PDB file of C-alpha atoms in Angstrom:
ATOM      1  CA  ASP A 287       0.000   0.000   0.000  1.00 63.00           C
ATOM      2  CA  ALA A 288       1.661   3.227  -1.181  1.00 79.00           C
ATOM      3  CA  GLY A 289      -0.456   5.444   1.049  1.00 92.00           C
ATOM      4  CA  VAL A 290      -1.961   8.755  -0.023  1.00 96.00           C
ATOM      5  CA  ILE A 291       0.199  10.264  -2.738  1.00 97.00           C
ATOM      6  CA  GLN A 292       0.396  13.998  -3.277  1.00 98.00           C
ATOM      7  CA  SER A 293       2.220  15.973  -5.927  1.00 97.00           C
ATOM      8  CA  PRO A 294       4.146  18.118  -6.173  1.00 98.00           C
ATOM      9  CA  ARG A 295       5.917  18.094  -2.790  1.00 97.00           C
ATOM     10  CA  HIS A 296       6.951  21.700  -3.198  1.00 97.00           C
ATOM     11  CA  GLU A 297       5.583  24.431  -5.446  1.00 97.00           C
ATOM     12  CA  VAL A 298       6.854  27.966  -5.797  1.00 98.00           C
ATOM     13  CA  THR A 299       4.840  30.232  -8.053  1.00 97.00           C
ATOM     14  CA  GLU A 300       4.341  33.884  -8.753  1.00 97.00           C
ATOM     15  CA  MET A 301       1.287  35.774  -7.642  1.00 97.00           C
ATOM     16  CA  GLY A 302      -1.478  35.558 -10.216  1.00 97.00           C
ATOM     17  CA  GLN A 303      -0.447  32.181 -11.584  1.00 97.00           C
ATOM     18  CA  GLU A 304      -2.650  29.101 -11.546  1.00 97.00           C
ATOM     19  CA  VAL A 305      -1.623  26.322  -9.184  1.00 98.00           C
ATOM     20  CA  THR A 306      -2.866  22.729  -9.313  1.00 98.00           C
ATOM     21  CA  LEU A 307      -2.263  20.288  -6.486  1.00 98.00           C
ATOM     22  CA  ARG A 308      -2.850  16.588  -7.016  1.00 98.00           C
ATOM     23  CA  CYS A 309      -3.833  13.691  -4.793  1.00 98.00           C
ATOM     24  CA  LYS A 310      -4.177   9.948  -5.226  1.00 97.00           C
ATOM     25  CA  PRO A 311      -6.064   8.396  -2.280  1.00 96.00           C
ATOM     26  CA  ILE A 312      -5.544   4.905  -0.936  1.00 94.00           C
ATOM     27  CA  SER A 313      -7.309   2.359  -3.112  1.00 92.00           C
ATOM     28  CA  GLY A 314     -10.670   1.417  -1.629  1.00 89.00           C
ATOM     29  CA  HIS A 315     -10.990   4.562   0.457  1.00 91.00           C
ATOM     30  CA  ASN A 316     -14.259   6.265  -0.420  1.00 90.00           C
ATOM     31  CA  SER A 317     -13.757   9.627   1.320  1.00 93.00           C
ATOM     32  CA  LEU A 318     -11.177  12.256   0.452  1.00 95.00           C
ATOM     33  CA  PHE A 319     -10.359  15.439   2.315  1.00 96.00           C
ATOM     34  CA  TRP A 320      -8.290  18.535   1.466  1.00 97.00           C
ATOM     35  CA  TYR A 321      -6.763  20.416   4.421  1.00 97.00           C
ATOM     36  CA  ARG A 322      -4.599  23.521   4.591  1.00 97.00           C
ATOM     37  CA  GLN A 323      -2.112  24.086   7.414  1.00 97.00           C
ATOM     38  CA  THR A 324      -0.609  27.415   8.462  1.00 94.00           C
ATOM     39  CA  MET A 325       1.053  28.544  11.666  1.00 90.00           C
ATOM     40  CA  MET A 326      -1.703  31.043  12.347  1.00 88.00           C
ATOM     41  CA  ARG A 327      -4.772  28.900  11.624  1.00 89.00           C
ATOM     42  CA  GLY A 328      -3.557  25.336  12.097  1.00 91.00           C
ATOM     43  CA  LEU A 329      -5.162  22.545  10.060  1.00 94.00           C
ATOM     44  CA  GLU A 330      -8.304  23.727   8.295  1.00 94.00           C
ATOM     45  CA  LEU A 331     -10.629  21.506   6.278  1.00 94.00           C
ATOM     46  CA  LEU A 332     -11.217  23.002   2.843  1.00 96.00           C
ATOM     47  CA  ILE A 333     -13.475  20.429   1.174  1.00 96.00           C
ATOM     48  CA  TYR A 334     -14.306  16.744   1.304  1.00 94.00           C
ATOM     49  CA  PHE A 335     -15.714  14.163  -1.072  1.00 95.00           C
ATOM     50  CA  ASN A 336     -17.664  10.955  -0.479  1.00 92.00           C
ATOM     51  CA  ASN A 337     -17.677   8.514  -3.399  1.00 93.00           C
ATOM     52  CA  ASN A 338     -16.252  11.258  -5.653  1.00 94.00           C
ATOM     53  CA  VAL A 339     -19.082  13.683  -4.822  1.00 95.00           C
ATOM     54  CA  PRO A 340     -18.273  16.974  -3.058  1.00 95.00           C
ATOM     55  CA  ILE A 341     -20.149  16.985   0.245  1.00 93.00           C
ATOM     56  CA  ASP A 342     -18.978  20.085   2.082  1.00 91.00           C
ATOM     57  CA  ASP A 343     -16.938  22.904   0.576  1.00 92.00           C
ATOM     58  CA  SER A 344     -17.708  25.451   3.277  1.00 91.00           C
ATOM     59  CA  GLY A 345     -14.031  25.660   4.147  1.00 92.00           C
ATOM     60  CA  MET A 346     -12.947  26.794   0.694  1.00 94.00           C
ATOM     61  CA  PRO A 347     -11.740  30.341   1.348  1.00 87.00           C
ATOM     62  CA  GLU A 348     -13.040  31.981  -1.813  1.00 86.00           C
ATOM     63  CA  ASP A 349     -13.934  31.465  -5.436  1.00 91.00           C
ATOM     64  CA  ARG A 350     -10.287  31.334  -6.422  1.00 95.00           C
ATOM     65  CA  PHE A 351     -10.203  27.813  -4.972  1.00 97.00           C
ATOM     66  CA  SER A 352     -11.808  24.849  -6.684  1.00 97.00           C
ATOM     67  CA  ALA A 353     -11.546  21.081  -6.234  1.00 98.00           C
ATOM     68  CA  LYS A 354     -12.522  18.122  -8.357  1.00 97.00           C
ATOM     69  CA  MET A 355     -12.577  14.376  -8.013  1.00 97.00           C
ATOM     70  CA  PRO A 356     -13.223  12.932 -11.478  1.00 96.00           C
ATOM     71  CA  ASN A 357     -12.765   9.344 -10.285  1.00 95.00           C
ATOM     72  CA  ALA A 358     -12.048   7.318  -7.168  1.00 94.00           C
ATOM     73  CA  SER A 359      -8.285   7.464  -7.617  1.00 95.00           C
ATOM     74  CA  PHE A 360      -7.612  11.123  -8.312  1.00 96.00           C
ATOM     75  CA  SER A 361      -8.418  14.585  -6.993  1.00 98.00           C
ATOM     76  CA  THR A 362      -7.155  18.088  -7.724  1.00 98.00           C
ATOM     77  CA  LEU A 363      -7.191  21.343  -5.817  1.00 98.00           C
ATOM     78  CA  LYS A 364      -6.770  24.400  -8.010  1.00 98.00           C
ATOM     79  CA  ILE A 365      -6.032  27.986  -7.054  1.00 97.00           C
ATOM     80  CA  GLN A 366      -6.521  30.590  -9.754  1.00 97.00           C
ATOM     81  CA  PRO A 367      -5.209  33.250  -9.437  1.00 96.00           C
ATOM     82  CA  SER A 368      -2.839  32.494  -6.588  1.00 97.00           C
ATOM     83  CA  GLU A 369      -1.971  35.087  -3.921  1.00 96.00           C
ATOM     84  CA  PRO A 370       0.842  35.258  -1.332  1.00 97.00           C
ATOM     85  CA  ARG A 371      -1.655  34.571   1.484  1.00 96.00           C
ATOM     86  CA  ASP A 372      -2.336  31.176  -0.082  1.00 97.00           C
ATOM     87  CA  SER A 373       1.154  30.077   0.970  1.00 97.00           C
ATOM     88  CA  ALA A 374       0.700  27.042   3.232  1.00 97.00           C
ATOM     89  CA  VAL A 375       1.068  23.286   3.363  1.00 98.00           C
ATOM     90  CA  TYR A 376      -1.853  21.545   1.681  1.00 98.00           C
ATOM     91  CA  PHE A 377      -2.665  18.021   2.829  1.00 98.00           C
ATOM     92  CA  CYS A 378      -4.868  15.441   1.228  1.00 97.00           C
ATOM     93  CA  ALA A 379      -6.292  12.655   3.404  1.00 96.00           C
ATOM     94  CA  SER A 380      -8.468   9.642   2.699  1.00 94.00           C
ATOM     95  CA  ARG A 381     -10.437   7.169   4.797  1.00 89.00           C
ATOM     96  CA  SER A 382     -12.455   4.043   4.231  1.00 77.00           C
ATOM     97  CA  SER A 383     -14.581   3.880   7.347  1.00 68.00           C
ATOM     98  CA  PHE A 384     -15.536   5.551  10.567  1.00 60.00           C
ATOM     99  CA  TYR A 385     -11.945   5.303  11.696  1.00 64.00           C
ATOM    100  CA  GLY A 386      -8.593   6.185  10.314  1.00 73.00           C
ATOM    101  CA  TYR A 387      -7.797   9.210   8.246  1.00 88.00           C
ATOM    102  CA  THR A 388      -4.508   8.704   6.408  1.00 91.00           C
ATOM    103  CA  PHE A 389      -2.680  11.826   5.348  1.00 95.00           C
ATOM    104  CA  GLY A 390      -0.451  12.345   2.351  1.00 96.00           C
ATOM    105  CA  SER A 391       2.964  13.958   2.681  1.00 97.00           C
ATOM    106  CA  GLY A 392       1.584  17.366   1.768  1.00 97.00           C
ATOM    107  CA  THR A 393       2.402  20.026  -0.793  1.00 98.00           C
ATOM    108  CA  ARG A 394       4.276  23.074   0.469  1.00 98.00           C
ATOM    109  CA  LEU A 395       3.040  26.003  -1.612  1.00 98.00           C
ATOM    110  CA  THR A 396       4.872  29.301  -1.709  1.00 98.00           C
ATOM    111  CA  VAL A 397       3.374  32.180  -3.674  1.00 98.00           C
ATOM    112  CA  VAL A 398       5.778  35.080  -4.215  1.00 97.00           C
TER     113      VAL A 398
ATOM    114  CA  GLN B 126     -15.424  29.743  20.495  1.00 64.00           C
ATOM    115  CA  LYS B 127     -13.245  27.381  18.490  1.00 72.00           C
ATOM    116  CA  GLU B 128     -14.631  23.917  17.918  1.00 90.00           C
ATOM    117  CA  VAL B 129     -11.514  22.207  19.299  1.00 94.00           C
ATOM    118  CA  GLU B 130      -9.147  23.999  21.640  1.00 94.00           C
ATOM    119  CA  GLN B 131      -5.682  23.080  22.814  1.00 94.00           C
ATOM    120  CA  ASN B 132      -2.965  24.906  24.672  1.00 85.00           C
ATOM    121  CA  SER B 133      -0.413  25.706  21.967  1.00 81.00           C
ATOM    122  CA  GLY B 134       2.501  25.332  24.363  1.00 82.00           C
ATOM    123  CA  PRO B 135       5.374  24.869  24.070  1.00 91.00           C
ATOM    124  CA  LEU B 136       5.289  22.212  26.752  1.00 95.00           C
ATOM    125  CA  SER B 137       8.670  21.077  28.058  1.00 96.00           C
ATOM    126  CA  VAL B 138       8.974  17.809  29.939  1.00 96.00           C
ATOM    127  CA  PRO B 139      12.133  16.068  31.201  1.00 97.00           C
ATOM    128  CA  GLU B 140      12.993  12.693  29.721  1.00 97.00           C
ATOM    129  CA  GLY B 141      11.337   9.859  31.616  1.00 97.00           C
ATOM    130  CA  ALA B 142       8.539  12.017  33.029  1.00 97.00           C
ATOM    131  CA  ILE B 143       4.842  11.993  32.133  1.00 97.00           C
ATOM    132  CA  ALA B 144       3.667  14.458  29.484  1.00 97.00           C
ATOM    133  CA  SER B 145       0.032  15.538  29.769  1.00 97.00           C
ATOM    134  CA  LEU B 146      -1.759  17.108  26.808  1.00 97.00           C
ATOM    135  CA  ASN B 147      -5.270  18.502  27.020  1.00 96.00           C
ATOM    136  CA  CYS B 148      -8.082  19.335  24.624  1.00 96.00           C
ATOM    137  CA  THR B 149     -11.640  20.646  24.905  1.00 96.00           C
ATOM    138  CA  TYR B 150     -14.355  20.589  22.276  1.00 95.00           C
ATOM    139  CA  SER B 151     -17.583  22.462  21.762  1.00 93.00           C
ATOM    140  CA  ASP B 152     -19.903  19.993  19.983  1.00 90.00           C
ATOM    141  CA  ARG B 153     -21.551  17.971  22.737  1.00 90.00           C
ATOM    142  CA  GLY B 154     -22.797  15.461  20.143  1.00 88.00           C
ATOM    143  CA  SER B 155     -19.285  14.417  19.076  1.00 90.00           C
ATOM    144  CA  GLN B 156     -18.636  10.712  19.453  1.00 88.00           C
ATOM    145  CA  SER B 157     -15.125  10.048  18.150  1.00 91.00           C
ATOM    146  CA  PHE B 158     -11.860  11.589  19.268  1.00 94.00           C
ATOM    147  CA  PHE B 159      -8.331  11.238  17.996  1.00 94.00           C
ATOM    148  CA  TRP B 160      -4.786  12.238  18.790  1.00 96.00           C
ATOM    149  CA  TYR B 161      -2.342  12.825  15.970  1.00 96.00           C
ATOM    150  CA  ARG B 162       1.390  13.385  16.211  1.00 97.00           C
ATOM    151  CA  GLN B 163       3.114  15.650  13.715  1.00 97.00           C
ATOM    152  CA  TYR B 164       6.869  15.932  13.436  1.00 97.00           C
ATOM    153  CA  SER B 165       8.250  19.126  11.942  1.00 94.00           C
ATOM    154  CA  GLY B 166       7.880  19.092   8.166  1.00 93.00           C
ATOM    155  CA  LYS B 167       5.885  15.865   8.189  1.00 95.00           C
ATOM    156  CA  SER B 168       2.228  14.928   7.909  1.00 95.00           C
ATOM    157  CA  PRO B 169      -0.042  14.133  10.885  1.00 95.00           C
ATOM    158  CA  GLU B 170       0.111  10.544  12.066  1.00 93.00           C
ATOM    159  CA  LEU B 171      -2.693   8.886  14.042  1.00 92.00           C
ATOM    160  CA  ILE B 172      -1.530   7.595  17.417  1.00 94.00           C
ATOM    161  CA  MET B 173      -4.705   7.133  19.481  1.00 93.00           C
ATOM    162  CA  SER B 174      -8.458   7.045  19.088  1.00 93.00           C
ATOM    163  CA  ILE B 175     -11.101   6.964  21.818  1.00 95.00           C
ATOM    164  CA  TYR B 176     -14.874   6.701  21.654  1.00 92.00           C
ATOM    165  CA  SER B 177     -16.079   5.936  25.192  1.00 93.00           C
ATOM    166  CA  ASN B 178     -15.718   7.747  28.492  1.00 94.00           C
ATOM    167  CA  GLY B 179     -12.727   6.640  30.520  1.00 95.00           C
ATOM    168  CA  ASP B 180      -9.178   5.644  29.709  1.00 96.00           C
ATOM    169  CA  LYS B 181      -7.686   3.805  26.762  1.00 96.00           C
ATOM    170  CA  GLU B 182      -4.096   2.607  26.962  1.00 96.00           C
ATOM    171  CA  ASP B 183      -1.723   1.700  24.139  1.00 95.00           C
ATOM    172  CA  GLY B 184       1.874   1.177  25.196  1.00 96.00           C
ATOM    173  CA  ARG B 185       3.203   4.377  26.718  1.00 97.00           C
ATOM    174  CA  PHE B 186       0.154   6.346  25.561  1.00 97.00           C
ATOM    175  CA  THR B 187      -3.135   6.759  27.453  1.00 97.00           C
ATOM    176  CA  ALA B 188      -6.086   8.680  26.060  1.00 97.00           C
ATOM    177  CA  GLN B 189      -8.737   9.920  28.461  1.00 97.00           C
ATOM    178  CA  LEU B 190     -12.245  11.059  27.550  1.00 97.00           C
ATOM    179  CA  ASN B 191     -14.861  12.857  29.622  1.00 96.00           C
ATOM    180  CA  LYS B 192     -17.895  13.649  27.474  1.00 94.00           C
ATOM    181  CA  ALA B 193     -19.743  15.431  30.282  1.00 94.00           C
ATOM    182  CA  SER B 194     -16.885  17.915  30.571  1.00 94.00           C
ATOM    183  CA  GLN B 195     -16.171  17.811  26.804  1.00 95.00           C
ATOM    184  CA  TYR B 196     -12.565  17.087  27.573  1.00 95.00           C
ATOM    185  CA  VAL B 197      -9.978  14.782  26.008  1.00 97.00           C
ATOM    186  CA  SER B 198      -6.426  14.245  27.179  1.00 97.00           C
ATOM    187  CA  LEU B 199      -3.336  12.311  26.181  1.00 97.00           C
ATOM    188  CA  LEU B 200      -0.749  11.063  28.649  1.00 97.00           C
ATOM    189  CA  ILE B 201       2.683   9.952  27.504  1.00 98.00           C
ATOM    190  CA  ARG B 202       4.549   7.917  30.116  1.00 98.00           C
ATOM    191  CA  ASP B 203       8.326   7.557  30.237  1.00 97.00           C
ATOM    192  CA  SER B 204       8.706  10.415  27.744  1.00 97.00           C
ATOM    193  CA  GLN B 205      11.480  10.030  25.209  1.00 97.00           C
ATOM    194  CA  PRO B 206      13.249  12.676  23.098  1.00 96.00           C
ATOM    195  CA  SER B 207      11.634  11.030  20.063  1.00 96.00           C
ATOM    196  CA  ASP B 208       8.237  12.082  21.468  1.00 97.00           C
ATOM    197  CA  SER B 209       9.141  15.719  20.763  1.00 97.00           C
ATOM    198  CA  ALA B 210       6.542  16.814  18.212  1.00 97.00           C
ATOM    199  CA  THR B 211       3.291  18.720  17.858  1.00 96.00           C
ATOM    200  CA  TYR B 212       0.259  16.794  19.115  1.00 97.00           C
ATOM    201  CA  LEU B 213      -3.067  17.498  17.428  1.00 96.00           C
ATOM    202  CA  CYS B 214      -6.418  16.737  19.009  1.00 96.00           C
ATOM    203  CA  ALA B 215      -9.156  15.956  16.481  1.00 94.00           C
ATOM    204  CA  VAL B 216     -12.893  15.507  16.891  1.00 94.00           C
ATOM    205  CA  LEU B 217     -15.156  13.808  14.379  1.00 89.00           C
ATOM    206  CA  GLY B 218     -18.392  15.655  13.739  1.00 79.00           C
ATOM    207  CA  ALA B 219     -20.790  15.507  10.768  1.00 75.00           C
ATOM    208  CA  GLN B 220     -18.444  13.192   8.850  1.00 76.00           C
ATOM    209  CA  LYS B 221     -15.512  15.588   9.029  1.00 83.00           C
ATOM    210  CA  LEU B 222     -12.500  15.709  11.300  1.00 88.00           C
ATOM    211  CA  VAL B 223     -11.889  19.046  13.028  1.00 91.00           C
ATOM    212  CA  PHE B 224      -8.445  19.690  14.480  1.00 94.00           C
ATOM    213  CA  GLY B 225      -7.192  21.808  17.321  1.00 94.00           C
ATOM    214  CA  GLN B 226      -4.227  24.125  16.837  1.00 93.00           C
ATOM    215  CA  GLY B 227      -1.879  21.545  18.329  1.00 94.00           C
ATOM    216  CA  THR B 228       0.428  21.512  21.355  1.00 95.00           C
ATOM    217  CA  ARG B 229       4.162  21.588  20.737  1.00 95.00           C
ATOM    218  CA  LEU B 230       5.885  19.144  23.098  1.00 97.00           C
ATOM    219  CA  THR B 231       9.612  19.102  23.790  1.00 97.00           C
ATOM    220  CA  ILE B 232      11.225  16.295  25.779  1.00 97.00           C
ATOM    221  CA  ASN B 233      14.469  17.428  27.366  1.00 94.00           C
ATOM    222  CA  PRO B 234      17.220  14.775  27.752  1.00 90.00           C
TER     223      PRO B 234
END
């Protein structure tokens, strides 16, 4: 089991550019979560999917953020246009049951 | 009021002592509670889960839950330098896991 796989591990981009973060959940896990972590705000849930369907996107900060899950093995989080305040570590997590969220290694995003 | 609150620390504990980490939550209907450990630059790692009032022990770790007081704690016995990390309390509500800010723990040799 390769775990939750995120790419890229690090991303540095200029303000105004589009950024796409990618996640491959653990096979068989039917829920997928996108979190953002900053020193000031800690770990915040942005959006989550059950069986590829977005259930709750109330944590998405604004319309510049969008997420998709076209199939059970792939999800993207897109920021367009990016801003310096979007700089954070973005984690993807998946789970198969009531128990056990497994986190990916995260993508460290820096917007300059 | 934040949904899950923790003392951000830092908490310093001498090696071999007991480290005590605390967490309170606001949703009285919450049923599942978790402790995650996060080393610097790494992702959160699940170390304990607890669902019923009382204590749950796993090796050097003990989780304690008091639903009436809406309080969860984690005890680490015989603390080791490798326990130095940030500990995140998480509460499951409405299918989503909500995290506290985390407590930074340092074990001093």
